[in-house]
Coordinates of C-alpha atoms in Angstrom, one line a residue:
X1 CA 382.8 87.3 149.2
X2 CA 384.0 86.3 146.0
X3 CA 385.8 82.9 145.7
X4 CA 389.0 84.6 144.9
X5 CA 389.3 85.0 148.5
X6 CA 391.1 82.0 149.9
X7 CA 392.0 81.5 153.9
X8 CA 394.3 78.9 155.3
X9 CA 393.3 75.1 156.1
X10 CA 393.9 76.5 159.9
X11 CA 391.9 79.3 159.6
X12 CA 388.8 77.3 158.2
X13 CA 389.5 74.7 161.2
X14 CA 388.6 77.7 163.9
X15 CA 386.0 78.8 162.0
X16 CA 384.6 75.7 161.8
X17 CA 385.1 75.0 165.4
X18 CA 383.4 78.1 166.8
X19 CA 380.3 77.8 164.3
X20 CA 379.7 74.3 166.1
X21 CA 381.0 75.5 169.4
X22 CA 379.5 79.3 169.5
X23 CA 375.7 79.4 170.8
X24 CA 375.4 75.7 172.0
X25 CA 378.0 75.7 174.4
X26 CA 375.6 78.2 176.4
X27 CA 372.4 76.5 175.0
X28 CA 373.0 72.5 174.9
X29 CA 373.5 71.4 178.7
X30 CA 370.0 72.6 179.6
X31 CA 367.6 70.9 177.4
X32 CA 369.7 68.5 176.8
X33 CA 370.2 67.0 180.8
X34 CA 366.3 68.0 180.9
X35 CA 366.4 64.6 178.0
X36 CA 369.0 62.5 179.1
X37 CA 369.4 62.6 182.4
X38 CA 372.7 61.9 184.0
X39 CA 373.4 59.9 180.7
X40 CA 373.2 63.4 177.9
X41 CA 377.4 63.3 178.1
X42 CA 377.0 59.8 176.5
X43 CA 374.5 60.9 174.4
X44 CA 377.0 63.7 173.2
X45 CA 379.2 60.9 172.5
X46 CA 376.6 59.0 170.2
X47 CA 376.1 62.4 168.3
X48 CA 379.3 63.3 168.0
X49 CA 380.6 60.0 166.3
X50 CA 377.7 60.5 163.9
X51 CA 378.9 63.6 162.8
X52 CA 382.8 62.1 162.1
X53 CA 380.5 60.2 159.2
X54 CA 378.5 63.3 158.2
X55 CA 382.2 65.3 157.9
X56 CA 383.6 62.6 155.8
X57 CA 380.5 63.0 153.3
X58 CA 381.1 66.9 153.2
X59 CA 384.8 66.3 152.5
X60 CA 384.2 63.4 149.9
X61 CA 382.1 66.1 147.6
X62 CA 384.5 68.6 148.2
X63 CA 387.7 66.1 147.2
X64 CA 385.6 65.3 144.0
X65 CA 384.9 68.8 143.4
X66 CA 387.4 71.5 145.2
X67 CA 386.2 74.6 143.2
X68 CA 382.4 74.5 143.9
X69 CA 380.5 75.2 146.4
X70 CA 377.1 72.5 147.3
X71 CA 374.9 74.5 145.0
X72 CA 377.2 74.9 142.4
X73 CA 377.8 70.8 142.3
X74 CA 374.3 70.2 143.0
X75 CA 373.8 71.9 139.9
X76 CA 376.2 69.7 138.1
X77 CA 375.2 66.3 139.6
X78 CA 371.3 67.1 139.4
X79 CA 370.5 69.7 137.0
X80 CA 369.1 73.3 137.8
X81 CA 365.5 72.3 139.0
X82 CA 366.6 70.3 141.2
X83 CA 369.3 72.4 142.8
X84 CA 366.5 75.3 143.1
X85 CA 364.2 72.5 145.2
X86 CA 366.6 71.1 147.5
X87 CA 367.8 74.6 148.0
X88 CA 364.1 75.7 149.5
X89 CA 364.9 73.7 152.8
X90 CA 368.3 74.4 152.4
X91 CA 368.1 77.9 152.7
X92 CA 365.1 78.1 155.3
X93 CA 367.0 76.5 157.5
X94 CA 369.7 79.0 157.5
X95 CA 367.3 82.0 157.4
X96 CA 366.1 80.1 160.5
X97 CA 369.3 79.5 162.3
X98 CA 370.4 83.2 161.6
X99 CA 367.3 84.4 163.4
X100 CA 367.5 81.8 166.3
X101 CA 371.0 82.9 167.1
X102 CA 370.3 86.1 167.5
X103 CA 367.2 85.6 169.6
X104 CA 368.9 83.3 171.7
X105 CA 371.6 86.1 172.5
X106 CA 368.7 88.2 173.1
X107 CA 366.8 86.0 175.4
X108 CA 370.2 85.6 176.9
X109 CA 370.4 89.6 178.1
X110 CA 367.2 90.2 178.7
X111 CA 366.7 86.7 181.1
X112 CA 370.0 87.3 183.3
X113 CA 371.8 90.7 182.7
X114 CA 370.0 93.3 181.4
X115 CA 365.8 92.6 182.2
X116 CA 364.6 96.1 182.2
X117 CA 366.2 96.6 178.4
X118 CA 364.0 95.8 175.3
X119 CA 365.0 93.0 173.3
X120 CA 364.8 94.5 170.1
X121 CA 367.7 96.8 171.4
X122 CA 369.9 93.8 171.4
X123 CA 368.5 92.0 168.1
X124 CA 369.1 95.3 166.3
X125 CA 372.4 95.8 167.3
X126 CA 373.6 92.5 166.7
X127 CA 372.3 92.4 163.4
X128 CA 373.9 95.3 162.4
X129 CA 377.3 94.3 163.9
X130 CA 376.6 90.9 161.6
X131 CA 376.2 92.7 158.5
X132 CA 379.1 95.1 158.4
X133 CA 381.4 91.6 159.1
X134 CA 379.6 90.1 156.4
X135 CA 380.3 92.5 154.0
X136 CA 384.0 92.6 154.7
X137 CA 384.5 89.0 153.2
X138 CA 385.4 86.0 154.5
X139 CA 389.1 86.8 154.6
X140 CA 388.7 89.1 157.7
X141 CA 386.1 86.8 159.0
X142 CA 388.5 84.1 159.3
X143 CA 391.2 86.2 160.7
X144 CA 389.2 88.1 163.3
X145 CA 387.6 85.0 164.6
X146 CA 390.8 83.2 165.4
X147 CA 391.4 86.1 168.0
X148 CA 387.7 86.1 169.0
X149 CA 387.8 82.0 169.3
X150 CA 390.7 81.5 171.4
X151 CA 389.6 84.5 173.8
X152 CA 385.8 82.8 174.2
X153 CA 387.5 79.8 174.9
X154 CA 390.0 80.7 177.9
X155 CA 387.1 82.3 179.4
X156 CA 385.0 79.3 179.8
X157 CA 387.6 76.9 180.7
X158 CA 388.8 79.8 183.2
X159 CA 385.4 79.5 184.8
X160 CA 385.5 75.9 184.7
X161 CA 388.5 75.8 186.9
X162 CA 387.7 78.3 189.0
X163 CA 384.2 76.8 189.3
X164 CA 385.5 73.4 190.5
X165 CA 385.7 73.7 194.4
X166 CA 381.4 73.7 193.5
X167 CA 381.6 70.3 192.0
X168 CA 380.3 66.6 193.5
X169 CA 381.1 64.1 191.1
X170 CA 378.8 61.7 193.0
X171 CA 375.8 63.8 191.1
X172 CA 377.2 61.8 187.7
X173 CA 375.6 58.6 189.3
X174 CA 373.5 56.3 188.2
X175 CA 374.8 57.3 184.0
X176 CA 371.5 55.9 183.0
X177 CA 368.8 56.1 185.7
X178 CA 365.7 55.4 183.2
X179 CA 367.5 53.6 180.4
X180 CA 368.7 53.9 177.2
X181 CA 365.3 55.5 175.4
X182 CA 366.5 59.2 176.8
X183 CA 370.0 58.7 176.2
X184 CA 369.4 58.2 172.1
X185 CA 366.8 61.4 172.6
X186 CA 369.4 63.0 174.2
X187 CA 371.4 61.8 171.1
X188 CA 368.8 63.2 168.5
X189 CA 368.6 66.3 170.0
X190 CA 372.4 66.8 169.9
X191 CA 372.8 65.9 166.3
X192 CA 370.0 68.6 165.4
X193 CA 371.8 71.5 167.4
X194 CA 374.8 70.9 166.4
X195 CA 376.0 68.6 164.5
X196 CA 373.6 68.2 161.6
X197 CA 374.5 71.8 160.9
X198 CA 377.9 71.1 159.7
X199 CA 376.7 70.6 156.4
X200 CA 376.8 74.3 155.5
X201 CA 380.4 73.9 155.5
X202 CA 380.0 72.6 152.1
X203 CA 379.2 75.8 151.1
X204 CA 382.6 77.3 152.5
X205 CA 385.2 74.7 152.1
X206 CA 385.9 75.7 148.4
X207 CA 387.3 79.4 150.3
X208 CA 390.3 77.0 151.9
X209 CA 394.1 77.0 150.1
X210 CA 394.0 74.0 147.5
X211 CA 397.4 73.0 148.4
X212 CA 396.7 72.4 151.8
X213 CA 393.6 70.0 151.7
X214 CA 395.1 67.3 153.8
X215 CA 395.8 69.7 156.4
X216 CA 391.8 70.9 155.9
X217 CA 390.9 67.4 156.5
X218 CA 393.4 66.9 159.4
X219 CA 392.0 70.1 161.0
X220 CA 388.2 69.9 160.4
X221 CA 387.9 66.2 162.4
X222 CA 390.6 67.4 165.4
X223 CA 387.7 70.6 165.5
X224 CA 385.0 68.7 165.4
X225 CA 386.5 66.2 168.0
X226 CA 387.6 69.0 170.4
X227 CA 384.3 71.0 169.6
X228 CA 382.8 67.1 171.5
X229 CA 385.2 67.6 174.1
X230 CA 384.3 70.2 175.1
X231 CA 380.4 70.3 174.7
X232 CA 380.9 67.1 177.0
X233 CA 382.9 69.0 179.9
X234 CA 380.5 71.8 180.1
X235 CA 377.5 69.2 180.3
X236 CA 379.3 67.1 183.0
X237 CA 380.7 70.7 185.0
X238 CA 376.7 71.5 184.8
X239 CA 375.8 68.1 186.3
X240 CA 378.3 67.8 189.2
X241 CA 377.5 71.7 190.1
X242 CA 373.7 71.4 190.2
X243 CA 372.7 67.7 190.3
X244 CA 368.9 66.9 189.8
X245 CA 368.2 70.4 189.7
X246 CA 370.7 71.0 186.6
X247 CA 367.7 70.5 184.2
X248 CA 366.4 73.5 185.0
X249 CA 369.3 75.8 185.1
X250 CA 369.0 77.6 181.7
X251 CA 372.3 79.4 180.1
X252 CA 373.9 77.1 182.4
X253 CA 377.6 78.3 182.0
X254 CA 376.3 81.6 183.2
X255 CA 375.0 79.5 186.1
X256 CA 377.9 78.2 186.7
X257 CA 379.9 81.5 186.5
X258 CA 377.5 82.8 189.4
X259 CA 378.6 80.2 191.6
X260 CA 382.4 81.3 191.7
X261 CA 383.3 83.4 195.2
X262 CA 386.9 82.9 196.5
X263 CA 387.5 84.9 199.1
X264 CA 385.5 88.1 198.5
X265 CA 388.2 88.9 196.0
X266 CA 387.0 86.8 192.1
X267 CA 383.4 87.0 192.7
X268 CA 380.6 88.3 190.2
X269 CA 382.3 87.8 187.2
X270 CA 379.5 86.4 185.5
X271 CA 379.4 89.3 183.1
X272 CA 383.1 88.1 181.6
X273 CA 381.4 85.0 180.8
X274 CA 378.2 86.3 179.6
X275 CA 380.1 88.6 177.2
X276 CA 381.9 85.4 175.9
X277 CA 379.3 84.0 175.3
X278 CA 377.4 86.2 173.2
X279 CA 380.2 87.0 171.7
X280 CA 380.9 83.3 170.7
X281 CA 377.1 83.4 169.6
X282 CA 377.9 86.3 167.1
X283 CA 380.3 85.0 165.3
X284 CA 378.3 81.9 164.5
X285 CA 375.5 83.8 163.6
X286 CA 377.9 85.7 161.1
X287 CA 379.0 82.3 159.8
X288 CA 375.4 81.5 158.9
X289 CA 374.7 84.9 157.4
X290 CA 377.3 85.0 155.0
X291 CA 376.7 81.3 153.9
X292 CA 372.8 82.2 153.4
X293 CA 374.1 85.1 151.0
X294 CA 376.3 83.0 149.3
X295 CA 373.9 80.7 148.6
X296 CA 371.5 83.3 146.8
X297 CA 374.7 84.4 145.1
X298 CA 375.3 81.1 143.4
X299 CA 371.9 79.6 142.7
X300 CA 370.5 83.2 141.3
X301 CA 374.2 83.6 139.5
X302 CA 374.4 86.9 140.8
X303 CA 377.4 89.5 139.3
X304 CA 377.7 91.3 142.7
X305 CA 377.8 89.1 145.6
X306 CA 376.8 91.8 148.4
X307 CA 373.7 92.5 146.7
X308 CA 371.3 90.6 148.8
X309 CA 373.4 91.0 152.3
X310 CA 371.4 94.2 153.8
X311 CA 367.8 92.4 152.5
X312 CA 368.5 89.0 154.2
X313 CA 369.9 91.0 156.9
X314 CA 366.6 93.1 157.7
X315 CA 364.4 89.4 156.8
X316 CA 366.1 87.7 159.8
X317 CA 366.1 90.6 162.1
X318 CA 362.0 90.9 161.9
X319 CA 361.9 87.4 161.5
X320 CA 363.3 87.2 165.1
X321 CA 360.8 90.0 166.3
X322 CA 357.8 87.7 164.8
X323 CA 359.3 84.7 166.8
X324 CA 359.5 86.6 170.2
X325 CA 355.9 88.0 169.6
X326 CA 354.2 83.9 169.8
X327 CA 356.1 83.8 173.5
X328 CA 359.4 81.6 174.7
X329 CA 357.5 78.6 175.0
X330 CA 356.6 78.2 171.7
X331 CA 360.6 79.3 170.7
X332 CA 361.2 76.6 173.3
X333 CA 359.0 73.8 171.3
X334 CA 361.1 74.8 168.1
X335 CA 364.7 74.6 169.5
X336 CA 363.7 71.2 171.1
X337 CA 361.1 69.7 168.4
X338 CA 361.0 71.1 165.4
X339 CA 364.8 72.0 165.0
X340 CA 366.9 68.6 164.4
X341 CA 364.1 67.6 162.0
X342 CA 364.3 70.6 160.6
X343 CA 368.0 70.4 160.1
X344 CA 367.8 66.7 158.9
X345 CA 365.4 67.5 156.2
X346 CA 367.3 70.8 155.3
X347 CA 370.9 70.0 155.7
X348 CA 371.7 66.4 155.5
X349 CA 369.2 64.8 153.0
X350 CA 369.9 67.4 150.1
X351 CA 373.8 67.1 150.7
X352 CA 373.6 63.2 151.3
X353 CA 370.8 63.0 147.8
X354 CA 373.4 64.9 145.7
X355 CA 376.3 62.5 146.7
X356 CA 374.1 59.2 146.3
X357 CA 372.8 60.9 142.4
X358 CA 376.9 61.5 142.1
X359 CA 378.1 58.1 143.3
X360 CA 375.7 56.1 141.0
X361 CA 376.4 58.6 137.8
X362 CA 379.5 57.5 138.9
X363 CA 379.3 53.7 139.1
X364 CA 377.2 53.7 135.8
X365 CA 379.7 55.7 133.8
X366 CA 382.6 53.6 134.7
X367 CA 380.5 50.0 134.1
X368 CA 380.1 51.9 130.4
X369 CA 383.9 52.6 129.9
X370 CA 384.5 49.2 131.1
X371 CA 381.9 47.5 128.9
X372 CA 383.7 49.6 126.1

């Protein structure tokens, strides 16, 4: 985990697209349709192009400085108090998407494949699966998940295909039956979960080859835009498969996936898709994990940066228990609430507030040397 490790512009790119694509291909159509109606694909637009901004910001920082990870700028640009404050939100946000991942994948077995098995079993086994790939660096994170990325994703557009002969395209009309108030809900809810959580890529970019930075740049937006593209199909699959009842079909690729029978021959292969999709869940959930380490590494200065892997591990995993215990409706309240304010406030506005402090440091330095 040490920044002598380097992976490829490419490599980053995948990474990068299966953190954004991983658990809300599975968990955005639901509560999201249950917003915006027939119009939450336009709303996925809206949040999407938002995001091409937030990117830009990541990658201006990183252009300016390509050896440091956002803590270890933040400490340049703002000094050391401040890097520990804005780090507080910074870093309970990730201990909080860790956690939520998990659960999710949890929630996910227990809800459609597995019921009779505890969902600690699953929690507890994921977690340790997350912290032996943790601890083997981000060189063989990046090169297993380019496998793991292109398998998830044949998967899902297998089932979309095969899935078709289901659809009615006439359920995709009216686009905005009760305005355009639940289309820029919809909108705010998809820039929470996902897009606001692309920020913790400035904790990762300094990993990617130096000499290939336009290609990083090149390959982060086409991500980013095919990581819309397809958050947009699986929302409009779900709507011309279930209609007006498609706000209340949780995991709704699994839905989907249960619909497929040809000819008593492909039928009941939901459990390819589910697998998929839990695995797709892991490896963002691993992402997370090793950036939440990371950050402890650089803002404590630690000497060995696998120190704290095992502890933060174990935090999440009972945090997760804790969050079960108070019941899925009040999990429910903070995926849909509490969660893209909680990523605004954690992600954005520390990363954006170091840029503005840079940019006028900046501006005021160069008015001196020209006054000079």
């Amino acid at each position: 985990m040490k920044l002598q490790e380097q992976i490829s512009a490419g490599q980053l790119s995948v990474v990068f697209f299966i953190f954004l694509t991983g658990s809300s291909i599975i968990n955005i159509p639901q509560p999201l349709i249950m917003f915006a109606r027939n119009g939450s694909w336009v709303s996925l637009l809206i949040s999407c192009s938002i995001s091409l901004i937030c990117l830009s910001c990541i990658l201006y920082m990183h252009n300016k400085f390509p050896d440091l990870t956002f803590i270890e700028y933040s400490r340049v640009t703002v000094g050391n108090w401040l890097t520990f404050l804005l780090a507080i939100p910074f870093i309970s946000f990730q201990i909080h998407m860790t956690s939520g991942i998990v659960l999710d994948i949890g929630l996910f077995m227990t809800t459609t494949m597995m019921r009779e098995t505890p969902l600690y079993v699953f929690n507890t086994l994921i977690f340790l699966l997350i912290y032996v790939t943790v601890r083997m660096g981000i060189e063989v994170i990046a090169r297993m998940f380019v496998f793991l990325t292109a398998m998830v994703m044949v998967y899902v557009f297998i089932i979309l295909i095969l899935a078709s002969l289901k659809y009615v395209p006439s359920y995709l009309v009216p686009v905005m039956p009760y305005g355009i108030k639940p289309v820029l809900l919809g909108a705010y809810f998809s820039f929470g979960f996902p897009y606001v959580e692309i920020f913790l890529f400035s904790m990762l970019l300094p990993f990617a080859v130096k000499k290939q930075n336009k290609r990083l740049t090149r390959g982060l937006f086409i991500a980013l835009v095919l990581n819309g593209l397809c958050l947009v199909t699986v929302t409009l699959c779900t709507l011309m498969t279930y209609g007006p009842i498609a706000a209340d079909r949780r995991f709704s690729m699994f839905q989907i996936a249960r619909t497929i029978e040809l000819y008593d021959i492909i039928q009941r292969i939901e459990s390819l898709i589910g697998i998929s999709l839990i695995v797709a869940s892991y490896m963002k959930a691993t992402i997370v994990l090793f950036v939440l380490n990371l950050t402890f590494t650089h803002l404590l200065k630690l000497q060995d940066d696998r120190l704290l892997i095992l502890p933060l591990t174990a935090i999440c995993c009972f945090l997760t228990f804790n969050t079960y215990a108070r019941g899925e409706a009040y999990w429910a309240n903070i995926i849909s609430v509490i969660h893209p304010l909680w990523g605004t406030f954690g992600y954005m506005v520390p990363v954006l507030l170091v840029m503005i402090v840079y940019l006028i440091k900046s501006k005021w330095k160069n008015s001196i040397a020209a006054s000079k």
